[in-house]
Coordinates of C-alpha atoms in Angstrom, one line a residue:
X1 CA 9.2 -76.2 21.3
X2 CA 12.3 -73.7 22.2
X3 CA 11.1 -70.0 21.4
X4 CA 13.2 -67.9 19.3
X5 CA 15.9 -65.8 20.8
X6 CA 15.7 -63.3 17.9
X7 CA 12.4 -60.8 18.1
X8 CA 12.2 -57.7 16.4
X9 CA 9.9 -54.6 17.8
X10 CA 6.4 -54.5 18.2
X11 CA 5.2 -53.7 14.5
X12 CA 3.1 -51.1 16.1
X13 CA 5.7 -48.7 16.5
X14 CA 7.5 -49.3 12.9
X15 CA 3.8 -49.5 11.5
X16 CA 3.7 -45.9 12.6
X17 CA 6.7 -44.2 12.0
X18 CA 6.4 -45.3 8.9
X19 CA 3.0 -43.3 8.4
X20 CA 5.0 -40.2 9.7
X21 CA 7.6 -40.8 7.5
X22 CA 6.7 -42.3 4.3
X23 CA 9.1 -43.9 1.5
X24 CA 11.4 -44.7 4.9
X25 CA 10.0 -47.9 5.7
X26 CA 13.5 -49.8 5.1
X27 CA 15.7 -47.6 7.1
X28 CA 13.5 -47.7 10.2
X29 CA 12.9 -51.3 10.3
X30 CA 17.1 -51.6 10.2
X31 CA 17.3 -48.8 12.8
X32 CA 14.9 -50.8 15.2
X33 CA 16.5 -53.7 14.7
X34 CA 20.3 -52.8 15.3
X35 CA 18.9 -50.5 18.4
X36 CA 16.4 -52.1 19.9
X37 CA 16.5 -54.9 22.8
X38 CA 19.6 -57.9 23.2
X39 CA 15.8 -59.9 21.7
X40 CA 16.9 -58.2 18.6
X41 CA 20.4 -57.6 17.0
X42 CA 21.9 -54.5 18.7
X43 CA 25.2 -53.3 17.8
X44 CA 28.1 -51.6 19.5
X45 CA 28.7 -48.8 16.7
X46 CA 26.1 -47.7 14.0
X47 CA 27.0 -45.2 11.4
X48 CA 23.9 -43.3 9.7
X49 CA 24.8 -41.6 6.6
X50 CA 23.0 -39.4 3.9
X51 CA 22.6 -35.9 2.0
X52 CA 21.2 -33.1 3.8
X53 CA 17.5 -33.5 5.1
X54 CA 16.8 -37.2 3.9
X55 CA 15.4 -37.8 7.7
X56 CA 18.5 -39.3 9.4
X57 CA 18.2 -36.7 12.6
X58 CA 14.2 -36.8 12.5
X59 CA 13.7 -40.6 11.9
X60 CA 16.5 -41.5 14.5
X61 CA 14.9 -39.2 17.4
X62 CA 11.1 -40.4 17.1
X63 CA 11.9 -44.0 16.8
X64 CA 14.0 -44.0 19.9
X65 CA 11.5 -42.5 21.7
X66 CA 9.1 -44.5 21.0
X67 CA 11.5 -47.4 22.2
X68 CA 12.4 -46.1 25.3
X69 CA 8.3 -45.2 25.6
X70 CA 7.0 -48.4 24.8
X71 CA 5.4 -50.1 27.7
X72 CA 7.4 -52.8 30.1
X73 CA 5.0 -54.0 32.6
X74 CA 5.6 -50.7 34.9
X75 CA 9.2 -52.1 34.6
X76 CA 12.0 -49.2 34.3
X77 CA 12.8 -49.0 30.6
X78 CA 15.5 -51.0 29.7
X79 CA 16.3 -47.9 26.9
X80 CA 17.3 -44.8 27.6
X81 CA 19.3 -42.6 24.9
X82 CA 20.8 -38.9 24.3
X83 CA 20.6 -37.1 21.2
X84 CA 24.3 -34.4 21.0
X85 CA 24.3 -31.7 18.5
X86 CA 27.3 -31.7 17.0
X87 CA 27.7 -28.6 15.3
X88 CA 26.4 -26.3 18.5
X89 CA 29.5 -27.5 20.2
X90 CA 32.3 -24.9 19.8
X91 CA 35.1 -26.8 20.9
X92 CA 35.4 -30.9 21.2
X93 CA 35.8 -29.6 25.2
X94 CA 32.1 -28.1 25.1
X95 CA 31.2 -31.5 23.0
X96 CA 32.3 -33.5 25.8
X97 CA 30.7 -32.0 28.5
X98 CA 27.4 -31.5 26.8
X99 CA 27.6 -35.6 25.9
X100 CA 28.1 -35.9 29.8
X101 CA 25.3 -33.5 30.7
X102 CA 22.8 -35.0 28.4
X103 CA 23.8 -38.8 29.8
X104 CA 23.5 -37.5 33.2
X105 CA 19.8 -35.9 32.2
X106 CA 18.6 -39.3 30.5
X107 CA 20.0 -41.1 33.5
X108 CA 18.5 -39.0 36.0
X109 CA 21.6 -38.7 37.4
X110 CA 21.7 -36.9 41.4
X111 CA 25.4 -36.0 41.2
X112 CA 26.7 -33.0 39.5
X113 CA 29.1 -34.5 36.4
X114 CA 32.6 -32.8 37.1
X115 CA 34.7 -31.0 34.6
X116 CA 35.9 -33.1 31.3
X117 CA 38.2 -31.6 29.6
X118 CA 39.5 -34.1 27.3
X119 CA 38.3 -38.1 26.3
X120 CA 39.9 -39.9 29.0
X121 CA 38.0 -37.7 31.5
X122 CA 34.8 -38.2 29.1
X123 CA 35.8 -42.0 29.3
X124 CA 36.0 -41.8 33.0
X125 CA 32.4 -39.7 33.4
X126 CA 30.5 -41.8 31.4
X127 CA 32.0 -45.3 33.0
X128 CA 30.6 -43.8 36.5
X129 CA 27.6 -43.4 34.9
X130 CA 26.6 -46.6 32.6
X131 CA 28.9 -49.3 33.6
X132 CA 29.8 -49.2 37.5
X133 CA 26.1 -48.9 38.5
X134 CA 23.9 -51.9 38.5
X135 CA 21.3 -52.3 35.5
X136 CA 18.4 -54.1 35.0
X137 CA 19.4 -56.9 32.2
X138 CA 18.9 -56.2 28.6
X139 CA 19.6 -52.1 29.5
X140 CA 21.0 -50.5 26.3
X141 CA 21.8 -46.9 26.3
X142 CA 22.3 -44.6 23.0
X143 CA 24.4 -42.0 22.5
X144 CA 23.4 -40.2 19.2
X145 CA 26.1 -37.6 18.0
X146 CA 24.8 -35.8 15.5
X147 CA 26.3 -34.1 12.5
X148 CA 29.7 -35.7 13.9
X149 CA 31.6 -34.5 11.1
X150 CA 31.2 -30.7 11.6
X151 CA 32.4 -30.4 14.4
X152 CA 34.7 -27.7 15.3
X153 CA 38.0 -27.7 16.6
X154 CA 38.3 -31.7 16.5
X155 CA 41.3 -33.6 17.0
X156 CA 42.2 -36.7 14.8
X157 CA 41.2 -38.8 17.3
X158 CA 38.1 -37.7 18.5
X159 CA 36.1 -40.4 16.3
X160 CA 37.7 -43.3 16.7
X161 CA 38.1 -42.7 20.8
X162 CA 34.2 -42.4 20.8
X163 CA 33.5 -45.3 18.9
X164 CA 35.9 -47.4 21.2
X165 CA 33.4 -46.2 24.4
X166 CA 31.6 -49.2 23.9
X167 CA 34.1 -51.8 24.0
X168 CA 34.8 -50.6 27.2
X169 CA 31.5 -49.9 28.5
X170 CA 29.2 -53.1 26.9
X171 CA 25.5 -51.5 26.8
X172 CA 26.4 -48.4 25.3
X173 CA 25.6 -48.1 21.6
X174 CA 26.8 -44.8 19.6
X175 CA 25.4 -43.7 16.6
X176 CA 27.5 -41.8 14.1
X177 CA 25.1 -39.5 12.3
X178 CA 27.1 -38.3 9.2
X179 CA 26.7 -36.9 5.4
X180 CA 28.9 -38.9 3.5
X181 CA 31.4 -41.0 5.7
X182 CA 35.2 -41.4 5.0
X183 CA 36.7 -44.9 4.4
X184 CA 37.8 -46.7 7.7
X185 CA 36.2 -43.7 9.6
X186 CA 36.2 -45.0 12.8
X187 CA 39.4 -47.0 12.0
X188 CA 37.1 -50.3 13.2
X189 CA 36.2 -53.4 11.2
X190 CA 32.9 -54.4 10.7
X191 CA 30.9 -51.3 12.0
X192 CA 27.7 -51.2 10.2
X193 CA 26.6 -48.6 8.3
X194 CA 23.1 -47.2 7.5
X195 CA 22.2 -45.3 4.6
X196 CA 19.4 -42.7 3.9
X197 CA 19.3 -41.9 0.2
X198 CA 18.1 -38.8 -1.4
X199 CA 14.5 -38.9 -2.5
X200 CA 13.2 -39.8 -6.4
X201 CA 10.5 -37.9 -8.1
X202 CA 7.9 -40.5 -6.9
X203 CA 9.0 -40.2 -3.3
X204 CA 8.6 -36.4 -3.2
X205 CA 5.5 -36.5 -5.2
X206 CA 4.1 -39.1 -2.7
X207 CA 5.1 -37.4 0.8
X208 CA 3.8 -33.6 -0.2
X209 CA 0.5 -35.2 -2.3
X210 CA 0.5 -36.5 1.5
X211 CA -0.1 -33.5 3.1
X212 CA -2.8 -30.6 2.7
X213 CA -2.4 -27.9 0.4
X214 CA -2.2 -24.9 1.8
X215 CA -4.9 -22.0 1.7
X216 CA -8.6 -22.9 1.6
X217 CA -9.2 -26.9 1.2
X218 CA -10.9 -27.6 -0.7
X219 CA -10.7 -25.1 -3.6
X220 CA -14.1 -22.5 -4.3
X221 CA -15.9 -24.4 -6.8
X222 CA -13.7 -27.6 -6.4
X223 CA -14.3 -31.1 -4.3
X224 CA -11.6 -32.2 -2.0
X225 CA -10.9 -34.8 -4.7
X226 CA -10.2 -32.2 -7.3
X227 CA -7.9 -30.3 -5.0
X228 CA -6.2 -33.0 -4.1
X229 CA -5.3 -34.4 -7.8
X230 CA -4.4 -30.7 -8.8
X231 CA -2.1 -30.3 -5.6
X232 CA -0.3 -34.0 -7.1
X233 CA 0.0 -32.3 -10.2
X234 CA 1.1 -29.5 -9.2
X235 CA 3.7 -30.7 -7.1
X236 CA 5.1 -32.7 -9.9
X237 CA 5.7 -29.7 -11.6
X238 CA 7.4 -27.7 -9.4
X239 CA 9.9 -30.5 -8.8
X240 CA 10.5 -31.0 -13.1
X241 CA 10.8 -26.7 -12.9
X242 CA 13.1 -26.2 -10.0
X243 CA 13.9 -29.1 -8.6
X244 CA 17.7 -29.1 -9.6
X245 CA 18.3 -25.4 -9.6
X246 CA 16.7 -24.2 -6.4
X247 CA 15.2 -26.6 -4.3
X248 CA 17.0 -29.8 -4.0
X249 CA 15.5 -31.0 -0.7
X250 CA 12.6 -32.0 0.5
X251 CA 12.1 -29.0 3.1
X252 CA 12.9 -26.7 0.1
X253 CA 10.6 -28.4 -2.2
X254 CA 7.8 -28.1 0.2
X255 CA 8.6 -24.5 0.8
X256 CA 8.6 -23.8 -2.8
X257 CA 5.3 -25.6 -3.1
X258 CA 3.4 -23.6 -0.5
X259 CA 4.8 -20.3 -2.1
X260 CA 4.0 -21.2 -5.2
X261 CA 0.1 -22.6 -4.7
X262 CA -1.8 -19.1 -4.1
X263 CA -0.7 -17.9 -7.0
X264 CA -0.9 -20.9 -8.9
X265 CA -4.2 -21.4 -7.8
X266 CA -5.5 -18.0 -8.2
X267 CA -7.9 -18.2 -11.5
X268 CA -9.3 -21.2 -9.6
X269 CA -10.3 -18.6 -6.9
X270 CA -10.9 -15.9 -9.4
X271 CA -13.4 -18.4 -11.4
X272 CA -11.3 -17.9 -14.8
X273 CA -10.4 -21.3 -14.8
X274 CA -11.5 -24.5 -13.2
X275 CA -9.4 -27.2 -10.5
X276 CA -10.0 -29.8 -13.6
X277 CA -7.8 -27.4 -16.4
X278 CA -4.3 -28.5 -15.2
X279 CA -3.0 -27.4 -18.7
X280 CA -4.4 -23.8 -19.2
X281 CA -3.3 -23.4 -15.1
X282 CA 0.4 -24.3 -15.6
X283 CA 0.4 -22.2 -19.1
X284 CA -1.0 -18.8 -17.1
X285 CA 1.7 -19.4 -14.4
X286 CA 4.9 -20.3 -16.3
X287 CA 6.4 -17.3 -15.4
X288 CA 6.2 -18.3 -11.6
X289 CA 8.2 -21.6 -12.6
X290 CA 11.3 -19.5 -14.3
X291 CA 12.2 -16.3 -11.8
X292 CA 13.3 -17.9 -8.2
X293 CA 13.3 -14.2 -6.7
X294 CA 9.6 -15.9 -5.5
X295 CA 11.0 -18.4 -3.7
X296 CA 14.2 -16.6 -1.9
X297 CA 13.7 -13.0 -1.6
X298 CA 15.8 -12.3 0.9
X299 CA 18.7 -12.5 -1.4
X300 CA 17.1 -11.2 -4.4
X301 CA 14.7 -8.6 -3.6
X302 CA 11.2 -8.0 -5.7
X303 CA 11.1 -4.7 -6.9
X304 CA 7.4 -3.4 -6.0
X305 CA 5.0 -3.8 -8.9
X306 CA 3.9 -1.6 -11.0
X307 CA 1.0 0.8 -11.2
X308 CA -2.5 -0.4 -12.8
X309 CA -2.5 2.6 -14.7
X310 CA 0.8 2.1 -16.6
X311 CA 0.3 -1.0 -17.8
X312 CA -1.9 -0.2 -20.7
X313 CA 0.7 0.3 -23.4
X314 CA 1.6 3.6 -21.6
X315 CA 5.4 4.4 -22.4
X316 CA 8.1 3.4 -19.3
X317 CA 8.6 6.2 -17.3
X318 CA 11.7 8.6 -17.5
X319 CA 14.7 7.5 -15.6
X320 CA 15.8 10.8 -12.7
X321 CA 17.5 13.7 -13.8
X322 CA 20.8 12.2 -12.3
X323 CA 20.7 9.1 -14.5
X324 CA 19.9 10.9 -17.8
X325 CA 22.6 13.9 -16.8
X326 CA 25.8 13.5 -18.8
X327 CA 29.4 15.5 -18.3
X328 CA 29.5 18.0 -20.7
X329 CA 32.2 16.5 -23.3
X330 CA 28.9 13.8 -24.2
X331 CA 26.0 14.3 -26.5
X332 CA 22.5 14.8 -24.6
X333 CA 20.9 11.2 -25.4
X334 CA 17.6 11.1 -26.6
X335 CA 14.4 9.9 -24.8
X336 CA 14.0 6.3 -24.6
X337 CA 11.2 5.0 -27.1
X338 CA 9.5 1.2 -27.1
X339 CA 11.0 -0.7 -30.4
X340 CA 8.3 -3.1 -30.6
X341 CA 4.8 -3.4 -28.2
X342 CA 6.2 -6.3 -26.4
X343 CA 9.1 -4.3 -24.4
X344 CA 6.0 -1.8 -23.0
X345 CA 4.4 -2.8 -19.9
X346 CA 2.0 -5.7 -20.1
X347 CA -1.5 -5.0 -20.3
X348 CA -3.2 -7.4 -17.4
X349 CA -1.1 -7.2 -14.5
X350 CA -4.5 -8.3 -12.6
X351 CA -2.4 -11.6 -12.6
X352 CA 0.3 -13.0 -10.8
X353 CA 2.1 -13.7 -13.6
X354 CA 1.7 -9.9 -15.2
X355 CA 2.9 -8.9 -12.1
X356 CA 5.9 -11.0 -12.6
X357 CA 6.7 -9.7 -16.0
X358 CA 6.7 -5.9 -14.4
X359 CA 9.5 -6.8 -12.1
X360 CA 11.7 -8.6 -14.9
X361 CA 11.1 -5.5 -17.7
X362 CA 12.6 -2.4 -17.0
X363 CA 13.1 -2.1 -13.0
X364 CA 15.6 -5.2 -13.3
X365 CA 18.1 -3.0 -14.3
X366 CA 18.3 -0.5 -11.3
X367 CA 17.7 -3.8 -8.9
X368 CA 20.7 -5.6 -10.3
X369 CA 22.4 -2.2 -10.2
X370 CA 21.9 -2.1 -6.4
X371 CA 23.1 -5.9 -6.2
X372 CA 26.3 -4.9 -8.0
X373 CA 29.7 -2.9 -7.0
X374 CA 30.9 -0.4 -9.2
X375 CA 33.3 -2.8 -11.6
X376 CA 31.0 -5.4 -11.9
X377 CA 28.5 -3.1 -13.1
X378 CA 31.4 -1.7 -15.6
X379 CA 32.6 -5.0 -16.7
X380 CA 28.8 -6.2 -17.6
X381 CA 28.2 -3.4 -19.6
X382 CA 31.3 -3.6 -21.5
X383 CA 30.8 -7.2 -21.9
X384 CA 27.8 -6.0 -23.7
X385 CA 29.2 -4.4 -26.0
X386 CA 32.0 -6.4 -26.8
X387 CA 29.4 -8.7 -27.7
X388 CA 26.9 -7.0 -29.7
X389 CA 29.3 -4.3 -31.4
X390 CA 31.5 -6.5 -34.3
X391 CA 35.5 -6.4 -33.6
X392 CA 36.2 -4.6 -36.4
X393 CA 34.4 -1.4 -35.1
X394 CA 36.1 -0.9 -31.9
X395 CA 39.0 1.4 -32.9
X396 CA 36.2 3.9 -33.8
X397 CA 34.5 3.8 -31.1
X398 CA 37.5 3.3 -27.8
X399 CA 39.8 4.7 -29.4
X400 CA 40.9 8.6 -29.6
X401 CA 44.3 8.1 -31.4
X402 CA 42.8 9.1 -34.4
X403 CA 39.8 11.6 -33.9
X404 CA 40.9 12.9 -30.9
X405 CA 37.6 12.2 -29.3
X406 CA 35.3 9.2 -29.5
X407 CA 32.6 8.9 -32.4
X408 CA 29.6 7.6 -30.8
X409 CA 25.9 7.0 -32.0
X410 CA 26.5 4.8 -35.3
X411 CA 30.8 5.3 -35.2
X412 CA 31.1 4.4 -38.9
X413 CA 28.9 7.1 -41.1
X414 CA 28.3 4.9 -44.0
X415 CA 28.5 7.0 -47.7
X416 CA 28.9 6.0 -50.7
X417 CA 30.5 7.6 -54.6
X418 CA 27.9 10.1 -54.8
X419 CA 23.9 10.6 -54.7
X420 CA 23.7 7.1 -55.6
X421 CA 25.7 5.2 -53.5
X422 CA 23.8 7.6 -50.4
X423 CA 20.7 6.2 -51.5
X424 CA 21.8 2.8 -51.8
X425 CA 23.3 2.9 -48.3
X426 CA 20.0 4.7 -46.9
X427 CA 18.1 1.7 -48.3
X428 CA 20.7 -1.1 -46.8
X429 CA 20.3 0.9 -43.5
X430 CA 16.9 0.5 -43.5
X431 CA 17.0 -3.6 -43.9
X432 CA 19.3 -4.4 -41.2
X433 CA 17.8 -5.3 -37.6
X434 CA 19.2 -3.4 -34.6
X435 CA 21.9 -5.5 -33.3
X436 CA 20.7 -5.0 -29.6
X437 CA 17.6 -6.9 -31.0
X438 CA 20.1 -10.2 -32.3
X439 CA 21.5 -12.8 -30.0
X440 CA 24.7 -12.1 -28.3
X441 CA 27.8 -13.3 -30.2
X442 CA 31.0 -14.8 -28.5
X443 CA 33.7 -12.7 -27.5
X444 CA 37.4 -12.7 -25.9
X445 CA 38.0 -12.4 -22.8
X446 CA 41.0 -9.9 -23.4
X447 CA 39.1 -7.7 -25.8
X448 CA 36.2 -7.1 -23.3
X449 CA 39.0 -6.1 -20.5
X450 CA 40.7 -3.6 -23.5
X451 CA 37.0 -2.3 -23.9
X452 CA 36.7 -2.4 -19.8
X453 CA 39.8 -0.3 -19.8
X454 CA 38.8 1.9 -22.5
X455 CA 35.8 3.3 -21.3
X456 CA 36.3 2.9 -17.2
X457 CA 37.5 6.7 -17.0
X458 CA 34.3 8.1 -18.2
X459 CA 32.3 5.9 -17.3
X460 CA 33.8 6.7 -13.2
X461 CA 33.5 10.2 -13.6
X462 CA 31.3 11.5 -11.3
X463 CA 29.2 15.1 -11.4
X464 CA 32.2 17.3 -10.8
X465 CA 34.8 15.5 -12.8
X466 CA 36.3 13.7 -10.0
X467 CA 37.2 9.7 -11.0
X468 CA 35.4 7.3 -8.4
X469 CA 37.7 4.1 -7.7
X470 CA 36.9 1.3 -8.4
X471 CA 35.5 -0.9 -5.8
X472 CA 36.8 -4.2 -6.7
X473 CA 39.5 -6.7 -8.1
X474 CA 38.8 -7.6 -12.0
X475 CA 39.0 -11.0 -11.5
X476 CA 36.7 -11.2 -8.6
X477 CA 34.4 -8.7 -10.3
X478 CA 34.4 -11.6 -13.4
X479 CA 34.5 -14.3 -10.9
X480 CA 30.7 -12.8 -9.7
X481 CA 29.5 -12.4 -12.9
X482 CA 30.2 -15.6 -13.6
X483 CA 28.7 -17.0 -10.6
X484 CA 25.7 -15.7 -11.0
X485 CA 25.5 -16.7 -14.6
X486 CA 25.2 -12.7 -16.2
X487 CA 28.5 -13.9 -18.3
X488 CA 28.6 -17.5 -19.3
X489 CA 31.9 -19.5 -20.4
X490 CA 31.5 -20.6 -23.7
X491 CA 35.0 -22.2 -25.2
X492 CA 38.8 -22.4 -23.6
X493 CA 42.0 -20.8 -24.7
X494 CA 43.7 -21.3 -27.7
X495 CA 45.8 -23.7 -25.2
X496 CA 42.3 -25.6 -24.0
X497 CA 43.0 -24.4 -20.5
X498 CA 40.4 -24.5 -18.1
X499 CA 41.7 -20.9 -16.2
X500 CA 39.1 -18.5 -15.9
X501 CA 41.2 -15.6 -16.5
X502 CA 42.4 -17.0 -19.4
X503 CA 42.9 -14.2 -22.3
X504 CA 42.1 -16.5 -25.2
X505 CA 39.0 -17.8 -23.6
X506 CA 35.4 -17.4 -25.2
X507 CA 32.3 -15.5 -23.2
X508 CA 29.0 -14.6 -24.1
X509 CA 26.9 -11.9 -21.7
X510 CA 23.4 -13.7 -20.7
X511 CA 21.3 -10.7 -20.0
X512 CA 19.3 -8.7 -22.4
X513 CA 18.7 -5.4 -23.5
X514 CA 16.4 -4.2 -21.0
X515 CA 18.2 -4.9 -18.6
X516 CA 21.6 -3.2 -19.5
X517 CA 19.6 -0.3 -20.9
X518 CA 18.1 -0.2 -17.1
X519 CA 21.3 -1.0 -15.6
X520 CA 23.7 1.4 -17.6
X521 CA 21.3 4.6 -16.4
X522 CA 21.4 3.8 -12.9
X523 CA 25.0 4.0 -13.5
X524 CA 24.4 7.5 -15.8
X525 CA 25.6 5.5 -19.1
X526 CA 23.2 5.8 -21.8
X527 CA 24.2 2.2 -23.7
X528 CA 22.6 3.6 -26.7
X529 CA 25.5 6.0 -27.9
X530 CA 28.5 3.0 -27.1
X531 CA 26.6 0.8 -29.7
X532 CA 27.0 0.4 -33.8
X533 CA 23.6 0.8 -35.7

């Protein structure tokens, strides 16, 4: 009986990468195949594509070591390989000479690699080293080039000059490692192509419920079963919460996971809850699951929290003497006081997620203040207002053509025939909610600028009168806000275009009153008197 020509790798070593890498059984079976032995089916070029961390780099490195590792009788291995960075290449000069240093490192090569300065040196280099020396039969070398794609300073025929190395060298083998490859990238036929796909729910779920939680394992008061389910479950959430707004990968998934579990886990240690009480866990941390500042804070920084002695229904503190200090030509505002119990301070801030609500309340203002120049700051506030004040009010209030100074505090005083129609007023007055209590309505884009423009002179004005410029352009100042989600697009131009800066186009400010009252002190505007009652 002939034997078969075609054998794949020893199952052992597939067996176990697998392990290490879970949900990636398919790809490294088709990478062992296409780079393993002549016994198998190895190919000339290899193209391994995929989003960002999917395992391309990490699979492709362990499973060829463990192919040039695996044992061969004492024989030499008849794989050897090199792994190139891409991207820490500055020029495609320094790329070629690092591929030539790493060859000559894998190949324990004695003579020192001359200069290559360009590919037909590079072609020259690696012939002296792979092809003109005698092999044992069946020797395969793998040149892995990592992140190909990004590399700087690359000429137009960089990639298809490296995938022709190994038509002229025969056991070379170069692998393309790539995000999302072009068509006819390395203007060859038939070069297969290897894809890693992002991971699903169940995949993520399955390779963190893989690993231990972090902190004590298992929980006080909790078997290592228990743990284990609630770390499943608690994984699962995290990815339904943040999956597609902050953490899209599987490294950032895990980092937001282990952030995340002391404090989720923190009645468990406390003994208010139990490991079993999923439910009444993920309702005491919700808050943890909306503010990302947890999970990034080097770009949005947490404000420290709050006192224990202020957070039982105490009033907020009063802002500095600079942010309550107006120019002379304003009214002195009045003290700040709490319209319902809900705005105070909350009363357990024992908790994590008490301690959340502290930083979100009234010291989000002055943080987003320090985030934002001078016009954005100005533009948000009149976007405020232009959203909660109705259109018809605004000649009252901008506008000093007819009063010769701005009426402020209410604008409109609302009085009626006589005695009767005062009372009836009074009594209206009374009914109505505060509009900084409603939702935010739409507005145009051209009458928040006219209100931006209105008000930018005193708003600038600093202690001694002198106007501070402005720090930025408009439209990049909008083009922040709107990055960052403060002001939200809601409707096109009476045109339907698509511009940003369109002057018919529909916004709508996303913040709420806390945070402009907060903000519009640390800029020394007291929101309060620029609104209609």
């Amino acid at each position: 009986m002939i034997a078969s020509l075609f054998q794949l790798p020893d199952e052992l070593i597939i067996s176990t990468l697998a392990q290490a890498f879970p949900c990636r059984e398919a790809q490294i079976r088709a990478l062992a195949t296409l780079l393993c032995q002549p016994t198998a089916a190895p190919c000339r070029n290899l193209v391994v594509y995929g989003t960002e961390a999917t395992g391309k780099t990490a699979i492709t490195s362990a499973l060829l070591a463990r192919l040039a590792d695996q044992d061969n009788d004492n024989e030499p291995p008849n794989l050897r390989y090199a792994i190139v960075s891409s991207p820490e290449c500055i020029t495609a000069r320094h790329l070629y000479e690092t591929v030539v240093a790493k060859v000559a490192v894998a190949l324990e090569w004695t003579d020192s690699p001359s200069r290559c300065e360009s590919l037909s040196q590079l072609h020259v280099e690696l012939c002296k080293m792979l092809k003109y020396p005698s092999r044992p039969p069946g020797f395969r070398f793998v040149l892995v080039l990592d992140a190909i794609d990004r590399q700087r300073e690359a000429p137009h025929t960089l990639l298809p000059a490296l995938a022709r190395l190994s038509e002229i060298i025969p056991c070379l083998t170069t692998v393309f490692i790539v995000t999302a490859p072009a068509p006819n990238l390395l203007l060859i036929s038939s070069v297969p192509h290897l894809h890693f796909p992002t991971y699903i729910k169940p995949e993520f779920v399955a390779i963190l419920s893989a690993r231990s939680p972090p902190g004590p394992n298992p929980l006080p008061n909790a078997t290592p079963q228990e743990t284990a389910d609630l770390w499943a479950r608690f994984v699962a959430a995290v990815h339904d919460a943040l999956a597609r707004a902050a953490c899209r990968t599987l490294p950032a998934l895990s980092h937001s996971c282990t952030t995340l579990w002391p404090r989720f886990t923190s009645p468990v240690l406390a003994g208010t809850h139990s490991a079993k009480e999923f439910s009444k866990l993920l309702v005491a941390a919700r808050l943890l699951f909306h503010d990302d500042r947890l999970l990034d804070p080097g770009v949005l920084a947490i404000p420290p929290s709050q006192p224990t002695s202020k957070a039982a229904g105490a009033p907020p503190p009063r802002p500095p003497p600079s942010a309550e200090t107006k120019p002379s030509s304003a009214p002195a505002a009045p003290p700040p006081v709490p319209s319902t119990p809900s705005r105070s301070a909350p009363t357990t801030p024992a908790t994590p997620a008490a301690a959340l609500t502290t930083t979100t309340g009234a010291g989000a203002g002055p943080a987003l203040a320090r985030l934002l120049p001078t016009t954005a700051r100005h533009l948000l506030l009149a976007a405020y207002l232009a959203s909660h004040n109705p259109a018809r009010h605004d000649l009252t209030l901008f506008s000093t053509h007819h009063h010769g100074r701005r009426r402020r505090r209410g604008g409109l005083s609302v009085s009626g025939g006589g005695r009767g129609g005062s009372r009836a007023a009074a009594a209206n007055k009374h009914k109505k909610i505060a509009r900084k209590l409603l939702g935010a309505h739409a507005f145009v884009l051209e009458r928040m600028l006219a209100i931006f423009e209105a008000v930018r002179g005193e708003w600038g004005d600093g202690k001694d009168g002198v106007e501070v410029p402005s720090d930025g352009d408009v439209g990049m100042a909008i083009a922040t806000l709107a990055s960052l989600r403060l002001l939200v697009k809601v409707g096109g131009g009476s045109g339907g275009s698509g511009d940003m800066m369109d002057s018919g186009g529909k916004w709508r400010v996303n913040v709420g009153w806390e945070v402009i009252r907060g903000l519009g002190r640390a800029a020394g505007v007291e929101i309060e008197e620029w609104l209609i009652e």
